[in-house]
Amino acid sequence: LIETDAARAEWDNPMQFVLACVSYAVGLGNVWRFPYLCQMHGGGGFLIPYMLMLVLLGVPLFYMELAIGQKMRLGSIGAWRAISPYLGGVGMASVVTSMYLCLYYNVINAWSFWYLFHSFQSILPWAECPANSNLTGPVEECERATPTQYFFYRETLDISGSIEENGGIHMGQALCLLLAWIIVYLFIVKGVKSTGKVVYFTATFPYLVLIIYLIRGVTLHGAINGVKYMFTPKMEQLAKPTTWINAATQIFFSLGLGFGSLIAFASYNQYNNNFEKQAIVVSMVNSGTSIFASIVTFSIYGFKATFNYESCLERVRLLLLNTFDLAEDTISLENVNHWIAELNRTHPEQFASLGGRLETCDLEAELDTAVEGTGLAFIVYSEAIKNMPVSQLWSVLYFIMLLLLGMGSMLGNVIAVITPLSDLKFISVLSYPVGLVCLFCLLLGLGFTTRSGNYWFTMFNDYGATFSLLFIVLIEVITVCYIYGIKRFEKDVEDMLGHRLNWYWKIMLAGVSPILLIALFIFYIVNYIQGGTPTYQAWNKELGKSVVTEYPPYAQAFIGLLLASSVCCIPLTALYTYCKKRNLASGKRERTVSTVSL
């Protein structure tokens, strides 16, 4: 069933392969997930477990997948089947998981297109609330929330109140999703020949934007508060197991292990390509980018937090001036807290009458407000951008960067599906396998553009890959070290690179990495069981904020299907192979008996 590699395409040069891996590994998670984890787990102190997990888990597994792809010169299904016919399901599980990712990941690119197109306006549409139908004031929902929240939840998503409230397709989002898939198709339609050219841009331009944003970010008022917050370690966080677990999972998912993309990329290498050096370089670039992006993000955080803090102080200042009839220049932002204490001491009854109108302004509390994912990328950043001079320029640059990061990762996701399927003879005869995969994902992805689509997006994001990837990579490393054999793997490496595995690779692959993966896998299962009924954040337009809501029974059943569907490929394929071999063996015995009886 597997095609030979006689006519297999190759990268034009090793740099194309490195840039493809960088473009794939360096994605949206570096911009919106890593800064959140730094904020949650002690700022600079989080770098200690993060770098340790990179050395113990990330680099060895990255190395292993590149070695397998380059040696077998096949996609994930063919590579694992070549090691053992019973292991074809490992590749199938990777394809199913990558397919889930393809379905929803391009929706983020559609949102980026939507925001990019809306950035070319004299006033950014998320900078202020729109007027109501009577033109007597702003829309109530926007007043209860913020303009940036309103634009994301109402204008961009037109979100329903829960996953159970369905609605029609958002035509604007559907067209943006169509555009995103057309671009992905054009990027990969000619295989590595077209992808190899595209990655020169998708892998490098985001760094240019990040550098520009860094220069702008550190010059913003209050940016230093955010940078100081990031690099001030809270060492007590290192005593918490969740800090180490989140560091390991961030390394794991940021490098894109288990999806089959790395195996597919490496399968187009020349046989003697030095993947060892490339594995180290790409891993370091990926982690360095996370830290670099965090400095940019925390400078923006600092600007936003300082802006909100000073706005709060100004409101308190005006409240005190009006309540106590003081001269305009009596109270300044610098001495607001002094006057609060003074007026409370000298006019206690009048001060008590302020009640709930007196806000508590706290810069540290503003910086402690941790946001991740779409909330950071499309709400927090948008809120900071709208307050910058020439905000349209910074908005265009930011969303172009998001698009390129997202598109670079999408190339790897789609190739992880296309390559192993193209290696199968009965699929490779199709005239347009790339087009069919893209069309299939587009049609199913339209479900995420409905009014309840964002809740399904969240479900896929939370449950579509995490569990299955841990299981897939655990099976991979056990297979390589204990079924295929570390000695055979060592000889393959020597055949490709001209030298054997050193002690670091052996210890990590045969001992440390499997133990860490088993620990992560057990933690995930225990955490899922102890978590009770799965919940999601439902947008309440009456309150103007998200509220925690339990998934309905049918959604919980679908979560179970997501968790089990890809993992089931491994035992089911092994069982199918066993039954097939058994039937063939029994058929041979029957023919032998018939011949003898004659």
PDB file of C-alpha atoms in Angstrom, residues 58-161:
ATOM      1  CA  GLY A  58      11.443  18.880  23.759  1.00  0.00           C
ATOM      2  CA  VAL A  59      14.789  18.556  21.966  1.00  0.00           C
ATOM      3  CA  PRO A  60      15.111  14.717  22.233  1.00  0.00           C
ATOM      4  CA  LEU A  61      11.589  14.068  20.912  1.00  0.00           C
ATOM      5  CA  PHE A  62      12.031  16.643  18.144  1.00  0.00           C
ATOM      6  CA  TYR A  63      15.290  14.887  17.182  1.00  0.00           C
ATOM      7  CA  MET A  64      13.581  11.486  17.199  1.00  0.00           C
ATOM      8  CA  GLU A  65      10.765  12.525  14.829  1.00  0.00           C
ATOM      9  CA  LEU A  66      13.178  14.155  12.369  1.00  0.00           C
ATOM     10  CA  ALA A  67      15.343  11.013  12.390  1.00  0.00           C
ATOM     11  CA  ILE A  68      12.371   8.736  11.663  1.00  0.00           C
ATOM     12  CA  GLY A  69      11.095  10.905   8.805  1.00  0.00           C
ATOM     13  CA  GLN A  70      14.520  11.232   7.191  1.00  0.00           C
ATOM     14  CA  LYS A  71      15.339   7.525   7.523  1.00  0.00           C
ATOM     15  CA  MET A  72      12.026   6.140   6.255  1.00  0.00           C
ATOM     16  CA  ARG A  73      11.358   8.908   3.677  1.00  0.00           C
ATOM     17  CA  LEU A  74       7.644   8.439   4.241  1.00  0.00           C
ATOM     18  CA  GLY A  75       4.802  10.269   5.955  1.00  0.00           C
ATOM     19  CA  SER A  76       3.662   9.295   9.453  1.00  0.00           C
ATOM     20  CA  ILE A  77       1.510   6.306   8.395  1.00  0.00           C
ATOM     21  CA  GLY A  78       4.155   4.783   6.119  1.00  0.00           C
ATOM     22  CA  ALA A  79       7.038   5.496   8.508  1.00  0.00           C
ATOM     23  CA  TRP A  80       5.478   3.720  11.482  1.00  0.00           C
ATOM     24  CA  ARG A  81       4.175   0.881   9.320  1.00  0.00           C
ATOM     25  CA  ALA A  82       7.710   0.390   7.985  1.00  0.00           C
ATOM     26  CA  ILE A  83       8.918  -0.064  11.570  1.00  0.00           C
ATOM     27  CA  SER A  84       6.115  -2.544  12.293  1.00  0.00           C
ATOM     28  CA  PRO A  85       2.892  -3.359  10.397  1.00  0.00           C
ATOM     29  CA  TYR A  86       1.075  -3.207  13.730  1.00  0.00           C
ATOM     30  CA  LEU A  87       2.067   0.436  14.244  1.00  0.00           C
ATOM     31  CA  GLY A  88       0.342   1.965  11.214  1.00  0.00           C
ATOM     32  CA  GLY A  89      -2.301   3.211  13.650  1.00  0.00           C
ATOM     33  CA  VAL A  90       0.228   5.597  15.230  1.00  0.00           C
ATOM     34  CA  GLY A  91       0.440   7.406  11.902  1.00  0.00           C
ATOM     35  CA  MET A  92      -3.336   7.243  11.473  1.00  0.00           C
ATOM     36  CA  ALA A  93      -3.792   8.789  14.930  1.00  0.00           C
ATOM     37  CA  SER A  94      -1.432  11.620  13.937  1.00  0.00           C
ATOM     38  CA  VAL A  95      -3.387  12.224  10.720  1.00  0.00           C
ATOM     39  CA  VAL A  96      -6.739  12.329  12.562  1.00  0.00           C
ATOM     40  CA  THR A  97      -5.333  14.725  15.174  1.00  0.00           C
ATOM     41  CA  SER A  98      -3.836  16.975  12.476  1.00  0.00           C
ATOM     42  CA  MET A  99      -7.156  16.910  10.641  1.00  0.00           C
ATOM     43  CA  TYR A 100      -8.936  18.152  13.779  1.00  0.00           C
ATOM     44  CA  LEU A 101      -6.369  20.927  14.055  1.00  0.00           C
ATOM     45  CA  CYS A 102      -6.819  21.874  10.384  1.00  0.00           C
ATOM     46  CA  LEU A 103     -10.569  22.159  10.864  1.00  0.00           C
ATOM     47  CA  TYR A 104     -10.439  24.875  13.512  1.00  0.00           C
ATOM     48  CA  TYR A 105      -6.953  26.446  13.307  1.00  0.00           C
ATOM     49  CA  ASN A 106      -7.655  28.253  10.033  1.00  0.00           C
ATOM     50  CA  VAL A 107     -10.646  29.929  11.701  1.00  0.00           C
ATOM     51  CA  ILE A 108      -8.094  31.994  13.681  1.00  0.00           C
ATOM     52  CA  ASN A 109      -6.585  33.098  10.372  1.00  0.00           C
ATOM     53  CA  ALA A 110     -10.085  34.060   9.223  1.00  0.00           C
ATOM     54  CA  TRP A 111     -10.475  36.251  12.333  1.00  0.00           C
ATOM     55  CA  SER A 112      -7.088  37.828  11.588  1.00  0.00           C
ATOM     56  CA  PHE A 113      -8.245  38.644   8.049  1.00  0.00           C
ATOM     57  CA  TRP A 114     -11.454  40.153   9.477  1.00  0.00           C
ATOM     58  CA  TYR A 115      -9.521  42.415  11.864  1.00  0.00           C
ATOM     59  CA  LEU A 116      -6.959  43.287   9.168  1.00  0.00           C
ATOM     60  CA  PHE A 117      -9.664  44.415   6.729  1.00  0.00           C
ATOM     61  CA  HIS A 118     -11.320  46.500   9.476  1.00  0.00           C
ATOM     62  CA  SER A 119      -8.003  48.180  10.329  1.00  0.00           C
ATOM     63  CA  PHE A 120      -8.147  50.419   7.247  1.00  0.00           C
ATOM     64  CA  GLN A 121     -10.562  52.912   8.797  1.00  0.00           C
ATOM     65  CA  SER A 122     -10.065  56.446  10.103  1.00  0.00           C
ATOM     66  CA  ILE A 123     -11.261  55.258  13.522  1.00  0.00           C
ATOM     67  CA  LEU A 124     -10.698  51.618  14.463  1.00  0.00           C
ATOM     68  CA  PRO A 125     -14.144  49.987  14.880  1.00  0.00           C
ATOM     69  CA  TRP A 126     -13.158  48.527  18.269  1.00  0.00           C
ATOM     70  CA  ALA A 127     -12.007  51.915  19.588  1.00  0.00           C
ATOM     71  CA  GLU A 128     -15.481  53.083  20.599  1.00  0.00           C
ATOM     72  CA  CYS A 129     -19.006  51.757  21.006  1.00  0.00           C
ATOM     73  CA  PRO A 130     -21.371  52.034  18.033  1.00  0.00           C
ATOM     74  CA  ALA A 131     -24.579  54.047  18.370  1.00  0.00           C
ATOM     75  CA  ASN A 132     -27.864  52.275  19.085  1.00  0.00           C
ATOM     76  CA  SER A 133     -30.691  52.071  16.552  1.00  0.00           C
ATOM     77  CA  ASN A 134     -32.275  55.307  17.859  1.00  0.00           C
ATOM     78  CA  LEU A 135     -28.927  57.164  17.729  1.00  0.00           C
ATOM     79  CA  THR A 136     -29.536  58.292  21.313  1.00  0.00           C
ATOM     80  CA  GLY A 137     -26.462  56.652  22.783  1.00  0.00           C
ATOM     81  CA  PRO A 138     -24.133  53.662  22.528  1.00  0.00           C
ATOM     82  CA  VAL A 139     -25.347  50.070  22.240  1.00  0.00           C
ATOM     83  CA  GLU A 140     -26.175  48.751  25.724  1.00  0.00           C
ATOM     84  CA  GLU A 141     -24.225  45.509  25.323  1.00  0.00           C
ATOM     85  CA  CYS A 142     -21.115  47.496  24.409  1.00  0.00           C
ATOM     86  CA  GLU A 143     -21.580  49.804  27.399  1.00  0.00           C
ATOM     87  CA  ARG A 144     -21.769  46.828  29.767  1.00  0.00           C
ATOM     88  CA  ALA A 145     -18.632  45.290  28.235  1.00  0.00           C
ATOM     89  CA  THR A 146     -15.865  47.211  26.463  1.00  0.00           C
ATOM     90  CA  PRO A 147     -15.626  48.310  22.811  1.00  0.00           C
ATOM     91  CA  THR A 148     -12.941  45.679  22.107  1.00  0.00           C
ATOM     92  CA  GLN A 149     -15.004  42.894  23.693  1.00  0.00           C
ATOM     93  CA  TYR A 150     -18.113  44.019  21.829  1.00  0.00           C
ATOM     94  CA  PHE A 151     -16.310  44.052  18.489  1.00  0.00           C
ATOM     95  CA  PHE A 152     -14.929  40.547  19.020  1.00  0.00           C
ATOM     96  CA  TYR A 153     -18.015  38.844  20.444  1.00  0.00           C
ATOM     97  CA  ARG A 154     -20.768  40.700  18.561  1.00  0.00           C
ATOM     98  CA  GLU A 155     -19.285  42.091  15.330  1.00  0.00           C
ATOM     99  CA  THR A 156     -16.708  39.357  14.643  1.00  0.00           C
ATOM    100  CA  LEU A 157     -18.460  36.268  16.029  1.00  0.00           C
ATOM    101  CA  ASP A 158     -22.080  37.427  16.487  1.00  0.00           C
ATOM    102  CA  ILE A 159     -21.955  34.906  19.290  1.00  0.00           C
ATOM    103  CA  SER A 160     -24.988  33.182  20.803  1.00  0.00           C
ATOM    104  CA  GLY A 161     -25.675  32.951  24.527  1.00  0.00           C
TER     105      GLY A 161
END
